Coordinates of C-alpha atoms in Angstrom, one line a residue:
Chain A
X929 CA -20.1 -34.5 11.6
X930 CA -20.9 -37.6 9.5
X931 CA -24.6 -38.1 8.7
X932 CA -26.1 -41.4 7.8
X933 CA -29.5 -43.2 7.6
X934 CA -30.3 -46.6 9.0
X935 CA -31.0 -49.2 6.2
X936 CA -34.5 -50.6 6.1
X937 CA -35.3 -53.6 8.2
X938 CA -35.8 -55.8 5.1
X939 CA -32.3 -55.2 3.8
X940 CA -30.8 -55.7 7.2
X941 CA -32.7 -59.0 7.6
X942 CA -31.4 -60.1 4.2
X943 CA -27.8 -59.3 5.2
X944 CA -27.8 -61.2 8.5
X945 CA -29.7 -64.2 7.1
X946 CA -26.6 -66.4 6.9
X947 CA -25.4 -65.6 10.4
X948 CA -26.7 -67.1 13.8
X949 CA -25.3 -64.9 16.5
X950 CA -25.6 -61.3 15.5
X951 CA -24.0 -58.3 17.5
X952 CA -25.7 -55.0 16.8
X953 CA -23.0 -52.5 17.4
X954 CA -23.7 -48.9 17.9
X955 CA -21.4 -45.9 17.6
X956 CA -21.3 -43.1 20.3
X957 CA -20.1 -40.3 18.1
X958 CA -21.6 -39.1 14.8
X959 CA -24.2 -41.8 14.4
X960 CA -25.6 -41.0 17.9
X961 CA -25.9 -37.3 17.0
X962 CA -27.7 -38.0 13.7
X963 CA -30.0 -40.7 15.2
X964 CA -28.8 -43.3 12.8
X965 CA -26.8 -45.8 15.1
X966 CA -26.3 -44.5 18.7
X967 CA -27.2 -46.5 21.8
X968 CA -30.8 -45.8 21.4
X969 CA -31.0 -46.7 17.7
X970 CA -29.1 -49.9 18.4
X971 CA -31.6 -50.8 21.1
X972 CA -34.6 -50.0 18.9
X973 CA -33.1 -52.1 15.9
X974 CA -32.4 -54.9 18.4
X975 CA -36.1 -55.0 19.4
X976 CA -37.3 -54.6 15.8
X977 CA -35.2 -57.6 14.7
X978 CA -36.4 -59.8 17.6
X979 CA -40.0 -58.9 16.8
X980 CA -39.6 -59.5 13.1
X981 CA -38.1 -62.8 13.8
X982 CA -40.7 -63.9 16.2
X983 CA -43.5 -62.7 13.9
X984 CA -42.2 -64.5 10.8
X985 CA -41.6 -67.7 12.9
X986 CA -38.6 -68.2 10.8
X987 CA -34.9 -67.4 11.6
X988 CA -32.9 -68.7 14.5
X989 CA -30.8 -65.7 15.2
X990 CA -29.7 -64.6 18.6
X991 CA -29.0 -61.0 19.0
X992 CA -26.7 -59.0 21.3
X993 CA -26.1 -55.3 21.4
X994 CA -23.3 -53.0 22.5
X995 CA -22.3 -49.5 21.7
X996 CA -18.7 -48.4 21.7
X997 CA -17.5 -44.7 22.0
X998 CA -16.3 -44.6 18.5
X999 CA -16.1 -47.4 15.8
X1000 CA -13.4 -45.6 13.8
X1001 CA -10.4 -46.0 16.1
X1002 CA -8.9 -49.3 17.2
X1003 CA -8.5 -48.2 20.8
X1004 CA -12.3 -48.0 21.1
X1005 CA -12.7 -51.5 19.6
X1006 CA -10.6 -53.2 22.2
X1007 CA -13.6 -53.8 24.5
X1008 CA -14.9 -56.2 21.9
X1009 CA -11.9 -58.5 22.1
X1010 CA -13.5 -60.8 24.7
X1011 CA -16.8 -60.8 22.9
X1012 CA -15.9 -61.3 19.3
X1013 CA -15.6 -65.1 19.6
X1014 CA -19.1 -65.4 20.7
X1015 CA -20.6 -63.8 17.6
X1016 CA -20.9 -64.8 13.9
X1017 CA -21.3 -61.3 12.5
X1018 CA -21.2 -57.7 13.6
X1019 CA -24.1 -55.5 12.3
X1020 CA -22.4 -52.1 12.6
X1021 CA -24.5 -49.0 13.0
X1022 CA -21.3 -47.1 12.5
X1023 CA -20.6 -45.1 9.4
X1024 CA -18.5 -46.5 6.5
X1025 CA -15.4 -45.7 8.3
X1026 CA -16.6 -47.6 11.5
X1027 CA -17.5 -50.7 9.4
X1028 CA -14.0 -50.7 7.8
X1029 CA -12.2 -50.3 11.1
X1030 CA -14.0 -53.2 12.3
X1031 CA -13.2 -55.3 9.2
X1032 CA -9.6 -54.4 9.7
X1033 CA -9.5 -55.0 13.5
X1034 CA -11.3 -58.2 13.4
X1035 CA -10.1 -60.0 10.2
X1036 CA -12.0 -63.2 11.1
X1037 CA -15.5 -61.8 11.7
X1038 CA -17.7 -60.7 8.9
X1039 CA -19.0 -57.2 9.3
X1040 CA -22.3 -55.8 7.9
X1041 CA -23.2 -52.1 7.3
X1042 CA -26.5 -51.2 9.1
X1043 CA -26.6 -47.6 7.9
X1044 CA -26.1 -45.8 4.6
X1045 CA -23.4 -43.2 5.2
X1046 CA -24.7 -40.0 3.5
X1047 CA -22.5 -37.0 3.9
X1048 CA -20.6 -34.6 6.2
X1049 CA -23.0 -32.0 7.5
X1050 CA -25.0 -30.4 10.3
X1051 CA -28.4 -30.3 11.7
X1052 CA -30.7 -27.7 10.0
X1053 CA -33.4 -28.3 12.6
X1054 CA -34.3 -31.2 14.8
X1055 CA -34.4 -34.2 12.5
X1056 CA -33.1 -32.6 9.4
X1057 CA -29.5 -32.6 8.4
X1058 CA -27.9 -30.8 5.5
X1059 CA -24.7 -31.5 3.7
X1060 CA -21.9 -28.9 4.2
X1061 CA -18.6 -30.4 3.1
X1062 CA -17.5 -32.6 0.2
X1063 CA -13.9 -33.1 1.5
X1064 CA -12.6 -31.7 -1.8
X1065 CA -9.1 -31.3 -0.4
X1066 CA -8.7 -27.8 -1.3
X1067 CA -10.9 -25.5 0.9
X1068 CA -12.1 -22.4 -0.9
X1069 CA -14.5 -21.1 1.7
X1070 CA -12.5 -17.9 2.0
X1071 CA -13.5 -17.1 -1.5
X1072 CA -17.1 -17.8 -1.3
X1073 CA -18.2 -16.2 1.9
X1074 CA -18.0 -19.4 4.0
X1075 CA -20.6 -21.2 1.8
X1076 CA -19.3 -24.1 -0.2
X1077 CA -20.4 -24.2 -3.9
X1078 CA -18.8 -27.7 -4.5
X1079 CA -21.2 -29.2 -1.8
X1080 CA -24.2 -27.1 -2.1
X1081 CA -24.5 -26.4 -5.8
X1082 CA -25.8 -29.5 -7.5
X1083 CA -23.3 -29.0 -10.3
X1084 CA -20.4 -27.8 -8.0
X1085 CA -19.6 -25.0 -10.3
X1086 CA -17.2 -22.3 -9.4
X1087 CA -18.0 -19.1 -11.3
X1088 CA -21.4 -18.1 -10.3
X1089 CA -25.1 -19.4 -10.7
X1090 CA -26.3 -21.3 -13.6
X1091 CA -29.5 -20.2 -15.3
X1092 CA -31.6 -22.8 -13.5
X1093 CA -31.9 -20.9 -10.3
X1094 CA -35.4 -19.7 -9.5
X1095 CA -36.7 -18.0 -6.3
X1096 CA -33.3 -18.6 -4.8
X1097 CA -33.8 -22.2 -5.1
X1098 CA -31.9 -25.0 -7.2
X1099 CA -33.1 -26.3 -10.5
X1100 CA -32.3 -29.9 -9.3
X1101 CA -34.3 -29.7 -6.1
X1102 CA -36.5 -26.7 -5.3
X1103 CA -36.4 -27.4 -1.6
X1104 CA -32.7 -26.6 -1.6
X1105 CA -31.2 -23.2 -1.7
X1106 CA -29.1 -22.2 -4.7
X1107 CA -25.6 -22.0 -3.3
X1108 CA -24.6 -19.2 -5.6
X1109 CA -27.5 -17.0 -4.5
X1110 CA -26.5 -17.6 -0.9
X1111 CA -22.9 -16.7 -1.8
X1112 CA -23.9 -13.6 -3.7
X1113 CA -26.0 -12.3 -0.8
X1114 CA -23.3 -13.2 1.8
X1115 CA -20.5 -11.6 -0.1
X1116 CA -22.6 -8.5 -0.8
X1117 CA -23.2 -8.2 2.9
X1118 CA -19.6 -8.5 3.7
X1119 CA -18.9 -6.0 0.9
X1120 CA -16.7 -8.6 -0.8
X1121 CA -18.5 -9.1 -4.0
X1122 CA -15.2 -8.7 -6.0
X1123 CA -14.5 -12.2 -4.8
X1124 CA -17.4 -13.4 -7.0
X1125 CA -16.2 -11.4 -10.0
X1126 CA -12.8 -13.2 -10.0
X1127 CA -12.3 -16.0 -12.4
X1128 CA -11.9 -19.5 -10.7
X1129 CA -10.1 -22.0 -12.8
X1130 CA -11.1 -25.7 -12.9
X1131 CA -10.7 -27.7 -9.8
X1132 CA -7.7 -29.8 -9.1
X1133 CA -8.9 -33.3 -8.8
X1134 CA -5.5 -34.5 -7.9
X1135 CA -6.3 -33.1 -4.4
X1136 CA -9.0 -35.8 -4.1
X1137 CA -7.2 -38.6 -5.9
X1138 CA -8.3 -41.8 -4.2
X1139 CA -7.2 -43.3 -1.9
X1140 CA -6.3 -40.2 0.1
X1141 CA -3.9 -40.1 2.9
X1142 CA -3.0 -37.2 5.3
X1143 CA 0.2 -37.2 7.1
X1144 CA 0.3 -34.7 10.0
X1145 CA 2.8 -31.9 9.6
X1146 CA 2.4 -31.1 13.4
X1147 CA 5.5 -31.9 15.4
X1148 CA 4.7 -35.0 17.5
X1149 CA 7.9 -35.1 19.5
X1150 CA 7.3 -34.3 23.1
X1151 CA 8.1 -30.9 24.3
X1152 CA 8.5 -29.5 20.7
X1153 CA 5.6 -27.1 20.8
X1154 CA 3.1 -29.7 19.5
X1155 CA 0.2 -28.2 21.4
Chain B
X661 CA -9.5 -13.8 -41.0
X662 CA -12.7 -15.3 -39.4
X663 CA -12.7 -18.7 -37.9
X664 CA -16.1 -19.5 -39.4
X665 CA -18.7 -18.1 -41.7
X666 CA -20.8 -17.4 -38.7
X667 CA -18.1 -15.4 -37.1
X668 CA -17.8 -13.4 -40.3
X669 CA -21.5 -12.6 -40.1
X670 CA -21.3 -11.7 -36.3
X671 CA -18.7 -9.1 -37.4
X672 CA -20.8 -8.0 -40.4
X673 CA -23.3 -6.0 -38.3
X674 CA -26.3 -7.7 -40.1
X675 CA -29.3 -8.9 -38.1
X676 CA -28.7 -12.5 -37.5
X677 CA -31.1 -15.5 -37.3
X678 CA -30.1 -18.7 -35.9
X679 CA -32.1 -21.7 -34.9
X680 CA -31.6 -25.1 -33.4
X681 CA -32.4 -28.8 -34.1
X682 CA -32.7 -31.4 -31.4
X683 CA -31.2 -34.8 -32.4
X684 CA -33.3 -37.8 -32.1
X685 CA -33.9 -40.2 -29.2
X686 CA -32.6 -43.1 -31.2
X687 CA -30.6 -44.0 -34.3
X688 CA -33.2 -42.9 -36.9
X689 CA -31.9 -39.5 -38.1
X690 CA -34.4 -39.0 -41.0
X691 CA -36.3 -36.3 -39.3
X692 CA -33.3 -34.4 -38.2
X693 CA -32.0 -34.6 -41.8
X694 CA -35.3 -33.1 -43.0
X695 CA -35.1 -30.3 -40.5
X696 CA -31.5 -29.5 -41.3
X697 CA -32.4 -29.4 -45.1
X698 CA -35.4 -27.2 -44.4
X699 CA -33.5 -24.7 -42.4
X700 CA -29.9 -24.6 -43.5
X701 CA -30.5 -21.8 -46.2
X702 CA -33.0 -19.9 -44.2
X703 CA -30.9 -19.1 -41.2
X704 CA -27.3 -18.0 -40.5
X705 CA -26.4 -21.0 -38.3
X706 CA -28.0 -24.0 -36.8
X707 CA -27.4 -25.0 -33.2
X708 CA -27.5 -28.7 -32.4
X709 CA -28.4 -29.4 -28.8
X710 CA -26.4 -31.5 -26.6
X711 CA -28.7 -33.8 -24.6
X712 CA -31.1 -30.9 -23.9
X713 CA -32.8 -31.1 -20.5
X714 CA -30.5 -34.0 -19.6
X715 CA -32.2 -36.4 -21.9
X716 CA -30.0 -39.0 -23.5
X717 CA -30.1 -38.5 -27.3
X718 CA -28.0 -38.6 -30.5
X719 CA -24.9 -36.4 -29.9
X720 CA -24.6 -32.7 -30.8
X721 CA -21.3 -33.3 -32.6
X722 CA -22.9 -36.0 -34.8
X723 CA -25.8 -33.5 -35.5
X724 CA -23.2 -30.9 -36.4
X725 CA -21.5 -33.2 -38.8
X726 CA -24.7 -33.7 -40.5
X727 CA -25.4 -30.0 -40.7
X728 CA -22.0 -29.7 -42.3
X729 CA -22.6 -32.4 -44.7
X730 CA -25.8 -30.9 -45.9
X731 CA -24.1 -27.6 -46.5
X732 CA -25.2 -25.7 -43.4
X733 CA -23.4 -23.7 -40.7
X734 CA -23.5 -25.7 -37.5
X735 CA -23.0 -24.3 -33.9
X736 CA -21.9 -27.0 -31.7
X737 CA -23.6 -26.9 -28.3
X738 CA -21.3 -28.3 -25.8
X739 CA -22.3 -28.9 -22.2
X740 CA -19.9 -29.9 -19.4
X741 CA -22.5 -32.3 -17.9
X742 CA -21.2 -35.6 -19.4
X743 CA -17.6 -35.2 -20.3
X744 CA -14.5 -34.2 -18.3
X745 CA -11.9 -31.8 -19.6
X746 CA -10.1 -34.7 -21.4
X747 CA -13.1 -35.7 -23.4
X748 CA -14.3 -32.1 -24.0
X749 CA -10.9 -31.2 -25.6
X750 CA -11.0 -34.4 -27.7
X751 CA -14.4 -33.5 -29.1
X752 CA -13.2 -30.0 -29.8
X753 CA -10.3 -31.4 -31.8
X754 CA -12.7 -33.7 -33.7
X755 CA -15.1 -30.8 -34.4
X756 CA -12.4 -28.5 -35.7
X757 CA -11.0 -31.2 -37.9
X758 CA -14.4 -31.6 -39.5
X759 CA -15.0 -27.9 -40.0
X760 CA -17.2 -27.5 -37.1
X761 CA -15.8 -24.2 -35.6
X762 CA -18.7 -22.6 -33.8
X763 CA -19.0 -23.7 -30.2
X764 CA -21.7 -22.6 -27.7
X765 CA -20.3 -23.3 -24.3
X766 CA -22.9 -24.3 -21.7
X767 CA -22.6 -25.7 -18.1
X768 CA -25.5 -28.0 -18.9
X769 CA -28.7 -28.9 -17.1
X770 CA -28.6 -30.9 -13.9
X771 CA -28.8 -34.5 -14.4
X772 CA -31.8 -34.7 -12.1
X773 CA -34.1 -32.9 -14.5
X774 CA -33.5 -35.5 -17.2
X775 CA -34.5 -39.0 -18.1
X776 CA -31.4 -40.9 -16.7
X777 CA -31.4 -39.5 -13.2
X778 CA -29.0 -42.0 -11.8
X779 CA -26.1 -41.0 -14.1
X780 CA -23.0 -39.6 -12.6
X781 CA -23.0 -35.7 -13.2
X782 CA -19.6 -34.6 -14.4
X783 CA -19.3 -30.8 -14.4
X784 CA -15.5 -31.1 -14.3
X785 CA -15.7 -27.5 -15.8
X786 CA -18.2 -24.9 -15.9
X787 CA -19.3 -22.7 -18.8
X788 CA -16.7 -20.0 -18.1
X789 CA -14.0 -22.5 -17.7
X790 CA -14.9 -24.2 -21.0
X791 CA -14.7 -20.8 -22.8
X792 CA -11.2 -20.3 -21.2
X793 CA -10.1 -23.9 -22.1
X794 CA -10.9 -23.3 -25.7
X795 CA -8.9 -20.0 -25.7
X796 CA -6.0 -22.1 -24.3
X797 CA -6.4 -24.6 -27.1
X798 CA -6.3 -21.8 -29.5
X799 CA -3.0 -20.7 -28.2
X800 CA -1.5 -24.2 -29.2
X801 CA -1.7 -25.8 -25.8
X802 CA -4.2 -28.2 -24.1
X803 CA -5.6 -27.3 -20.6
X804 CA -2.7 -29.2 -18.9
X805 CA -0.1 -27.0 -20.7
X806 CA 1.0 -29.6 -23.2
X807 CA 1.7 -28.5 -26.8
X808 CA -0.8 -29.4 -29.4
X809 CA 0.2 -30.7 -32.8
X810 CA -2.2 -28.5 -34.9
X811 CA -3.9 -25.5 -33.3
X812 CA -7.7 -25.3 -33.6
X813 CA -9.5 -22.0 -34.0
X814 CA -13.1 -21.5 -33.0
X815 CA -15.8 -18.8 -32.7
X816 CA -17.2 -19.2 -29.2
X817 CA -20.3 -18.3 -27.6
X818 CA -22.3 -18.8 -24.4
X819 CA -25.7 -18.2 -22.8
X820 CA -27.1 -15.5 -20.5
X821 CA -30.3 -15.3 -18.7
X822 CA -31.7 -11.8 -18.8
X823 CA -35.1 -12.8 -17.2
X824 CA -33.6 -14.3 -14.1
X825 CA -35.6 -13.3 -11.0
X826 CA -32.4 -12.2 -9.4
X827 CA -30.3 -10.7 -12.1
X828 CA -27.2 -9.3 -10.4
X829 CA -25.5 -12.8 -9.9
X830 CA -26.3 -13.6 -13.5
X831 CA -24.7 -10.4 -14.8
X832 CA -21.6 -11.3 -12.9
X833 CA -21.5 -14.6 -14.7
X834 CA -22.2 -12.7 -18.0
X835 CA -19.2 -10.5 -17.3
X836 CA -17.0 -13.5 -16.7
X837 CA -18.2 -15.2 -19.9
X838 CA -17.3 -12.1 -22.0
X839 CA -13.9 -11.8 -20.3
X840 CA -13.3 -15.5 -20.9
X841 CA -13.7 -14.8 -24.7
X842 CA -17.3 -15.3 -25.5
X843 CA -18.0 -13.5 -28.9
X844 CA -21.6 -14.1 -28.9
X845 CA -24.3 -14.7 -26.2
X846 CA -27.6 -16.5 -26.8
X847 CA -30.1 -15.5 -24.2
X848 CA -32.3 -18.2 -22.5
X849 CA -35.8 -18.1 -23.9
X850 CA -37.0 -14.6 -23.4
X851 CA -40.7 -13.5 -23.2
X852 CA -40.6 -10.1 -21.9
X853 CA -39.2 -7.2 -24.1
X854 CA -38.7 -5.0 -21.0
X855 CA -36.3 -7.3 -19.5
X856 CA -34.4 -7.7 -23.0
X857 CA -34.2 -3.9 -23.2
X858 CA -32.9 -3.7 -19.6
X859 CA -30.3 -6.2 -20.3
X860 CA -29.1 -4.7 -23.5
X861 CA -28.6 -1.4 -21.7
X862 CA -26.2 -3.2 -19.6
X863 CA -24.7 -5.6 -22.3
X864 CA -24.1 -2.9 -24.8
X865 CA -21.0 -1.7 -23.0
X866 CA -19.3 -4.9 -24.0
X867 CA -18.0 -5.9 -27.4
X868 CA -20.1 -9.0 -27.7
X869 CA -23.0 -9.9 -29.9
X870 CA -26.4 -10.8 -28.3
X871 CA -28.9 -13.1 -29.8
X872 CA -32.3 -13.0 -28.2
X873 CA -33.6 -16.6 -27.4
X874 CA -37.1 -17.1 -28.9
X875 CA -39.0 -20.2 -27.7
X876 CA -42.1 -20.9 -29.8
X877 CA -45.0 -21.9 -27.5
X878 CA -47.5 -24.2 -28.9
X879 CA -50.1 -24.2 -26.0
X880 CA -50.8 -22.8 -22.6
X881 CA -50.1 -26.2 -21.2
X882 CA -46.7 -26.2 -22.8
X883 CA -46.0 -22.8 -21.3
X884 CA -46.9 -24.0 -17.8
X885 CA -45.0 -27.2 -18.2
X886 CA -41.8 -25.3 -19.2
X887 CA -42.3 -22.8 -16.3
X888 CA -42.4 -25.7 -13.9
X889 CA -39.9 -28.1 -15.4
X890 CA -37.4 -26.4 -17.7
X891 CA -34.6 -24.7 -16.0
X892 CA -34.3 -20.9 -16.7
X893 CA -37.8 -20.5 -18.5
X894 CA -40.3 -17.9 -17.2
X895 CA -43.3 -17.4 -19.4
X896 CA -45.4 -14.6 -18.1
X897 CA -49.0 -15.2 -17.1
X898 CA -50.3 -12.8 -19.7
X899 CA -48.9 -14.9 -22.5
X900 CA -50.2 -18.1 -21.0
X901 CA -53.7 -16.5 -20.9
X902 CA -53.3 -15.4 -24.5
X903 CA -52.5 -18.9 -25.5
X904 CA -55.3 -20.4 -23.4
X905 CA -57.7 -18.0 -25.1
X906 CA -57.5 -19.5 -28.6
X907 CA -59.7 -22.4 -29.8
X908 CA -58.3 -25.9 -29.5
X909 CA -55.7 -26.8 -32.1
X910 CA -54.8 -23.2 -32.8
X911 CA -52.3 -22.9 -30.1
X912 CA -49.2 -23.4 -32.2
X913 CA -50.5 -20.8 -34.7
X914 CA -50.9 -18.4 -31.8
X915 CA -47.4 -19.2 -30.7
X916 CA -46.0 -18.6 -34.1
X917 CA -47.7 -15.1 -34.1
X918 CA -46.5 -14.3 -30.7
X919 CA -42.9 -15.3 -31.6
X920 CA -43.0 -13.5 -35.0
X921 CA -44.2 -10.3 -33.4
X922 CA -41.6 -10.5 -30.8
X923 CA -38.9 -10.9 -33.3
X924 CA -40.2 -8.0 -35.5
X925 CA -40.1 -5.7 -32.6
X926 CA -36.6 -6.7 -31.7
X927 CA -35.4 -6.0 -35.2
X928 CA -37.3 -2.8 -35.6
X929 CA -36.1 -1.4 -32.4
X930 CA -32.7 -2.7 -33.1
X931 CA -32.7 -4.1 -29.6
X932 CA -29.9 -6.7 -30.1
X933 CA -27.8 -8.3 -32.8
X934 CA -30.2 -11.0 -33.8
X935 CA -32.5 -13.8 -32.6
X936 CA -32.1 -17.5 -31.9
X937 CA -35.3 -19.4 -32.5
X938 CA -36.0 -22.5 -30.5
X939 CA -39.0 -24.3 -31.8
X940 CA -38.5 -27.3 -29.5
X941 CA -39.9 -30.3 -31.3
X942 CA -41.6 -28.1 -34.0
X943 CA -38.6 -27.3 -36.2
X944 CA -40.8 -27.4 -39.2
X945 CA -42.5 -24.1 -38.3
X946 CA -39.3 -21.9 -38.3
X947 CA -39.8 -20.9 -42.0
X948 CA -43.3 -19.8 -41.1
X949 CA -42.1 -17.7 -38.2
X950 CA -39.4 -16.1 -40.4
X951 CA -41.9 -15.2 -43.0
X952 CA -44.3 -13.8 -40.4
X953 CA -41.4 -11.9 -38.9
X954 CA -40.5 -10.6 -42.4
X955 CA -37.0 -12.1 -42.1
X956 CA -36.9 -14.1 -45.3
X957 CA -33.8 -13.5 -47.1
X958 CA -31.3 -15.5 -49.2
X959 CA -28.5 -16.4 -46.9
X960 CA -25.0 -15.8 -48.1
X961 CA -23.2 -19.1 -48.3
X962 CA -19.7 -18.1 -49.3
X963 CA -17.0 -17.3 -46.9
X964 CA -13.8 -19.0 -45.9
X965 CA -12.5 -19.9 -42.5
X966 CA -8.8 -19.9 -41.8
X967 CA -7.2 -23.3 -41.3

C-alpha cells in the first residue's frame, strides 16, 4: 500500500489561509490503513483546525469533512459533485495520486495536499511502516530472494553489499537492515546463493522514464477469457 | 605493454607502497601541492580521494592532474555516488587523455554520512558495474554500445573489506570485482593481521594484487570516532587502549609506530603485495612511517604506457 504522513498543523494552516470554506477530504483506502488520512484522521484534523482557529482568535474559516472510498478514481469522486460548489478549497488527505485526481476532476477548485506521500510499503508492526517497493518497472525479486535491493539498500546497488554494512545494518541508518545481508541469508536458506554470484548489469532507467504509462495487455472484450 | 607505470609495478612482483591525498575543502590547493611533492617520489602511486565520506571537496580528477603535473603517479579514485554513467565515462576519457590511467573503482559512501545530506544520491552504477564499464570502453565502445573515437586503456582496481563482521557476502563481491577485471584490490583500513592472513588465504587463488589498507590513527578518540562514523572501519579495542595509554600529545607518534610495525610484519611475512597508507589529514607523516617501516627506497620513475 501507499504510506504517507500527515503534514504538521502549521503548514496546513498556512496553506488554507487564503480560503474561507475548507473541505477536509479523507481517503478510505491506503491513507486509512497507514493512519494518515482516513475517516478518523479527517475528523481529528477537523477538530484540531477548529480549535487552532478559535484559540488564535484569527481566521474565519468554515470547515466541513468527508471521506470517500478512494480519491484516486473518478467514480469515487462523483459524490462530491453536489458539494463542490459550496467549498473554496479541498484539503485532501489522500496520497499524491488522490490530490491530482481531484485537481483533474474538479478543475475550478483548488486542492491542497494534507499529507506527505512517502512510499509503497507495509506495516512492520503497529504504527511503523517500512518501504518495500520503488516501482522500478523491472521487478528482479526472483534474483534476490524476494528482498528488493533497489528499495532497501540506501544505494540501490545490485551486486552485493558495500563495505559500510555493520552488524547486519546499513551505514546510512543503523536502525535499518542491510538489504544485501538479508538477501544473502535468504538465498543461503533457499540454497540459491548462485543467484548472488551472478553479475547484474546496470539498471535500465528507460523502464522508469517519467511520466510512465501502463497499458493493459489483458483482453477487455467481454467473453474473451479476460477473467 | 603496460597501461601505466603503476601497472608495470603491479606485475613486477615488488612490494608496493601507495598512499593517498585528500583534496581541500575549497579552492586553496597549496597544502595538497605540498603533500604531493612530499610523497610523489617516496611511493609507487598516490590515490586522490573522491569526496571521501561524502564530503564535498576539490575533485579527485583535479587532484590527479596535479599529481601528474608534479611528476607523480596518480590513482584516480572514482565513486559512483555523484555521477551517472554518462558523466563517469566522460571523466574517464578526460583522465586518459591527460595520462591518468590508474582508476580505483568504488561505489562510494552513502550521501547520508557526509556534509551535504540533502543531495540526490546517484549510484547509477555500483563498483562492479564501473569496472565492467571501463573494460567495455577499453574494447572501443561506450556503455551504450556506441563506437568510441580513440580507445582508452586503464589499470583498474577496487576495494575489499577483509574485516567485515560478516565476510561471506563481501567475498562474493570480491569475486565479482576480480571477474569484472580488477587488477588490484585495496583493502579497507585493516587493523587485525589475523583477518588479513585469513583473507589472503582466500584471495591468493586469484590473479590479483592485494594492497593492505593502513589507516594511521592519531588518538583513541579518532579511533572511536571512526568506528562509529566511518563506514567499514573496525579498530579493535586493544588498539584503542594502546592509544589511550600514551601521554597527551603523543597519540600520533603511537599511531605511526603501530602502522609501521603492521607494515613491517606484512612485508616480512610476505602477506600481500603491498600496502596502501591512509594518513587521513596527516599526509605529512607518511615519510616517517615509511622510514619506521624500513620501506625507504628510491622509486623508479621511468616506464612508458601504451597510448
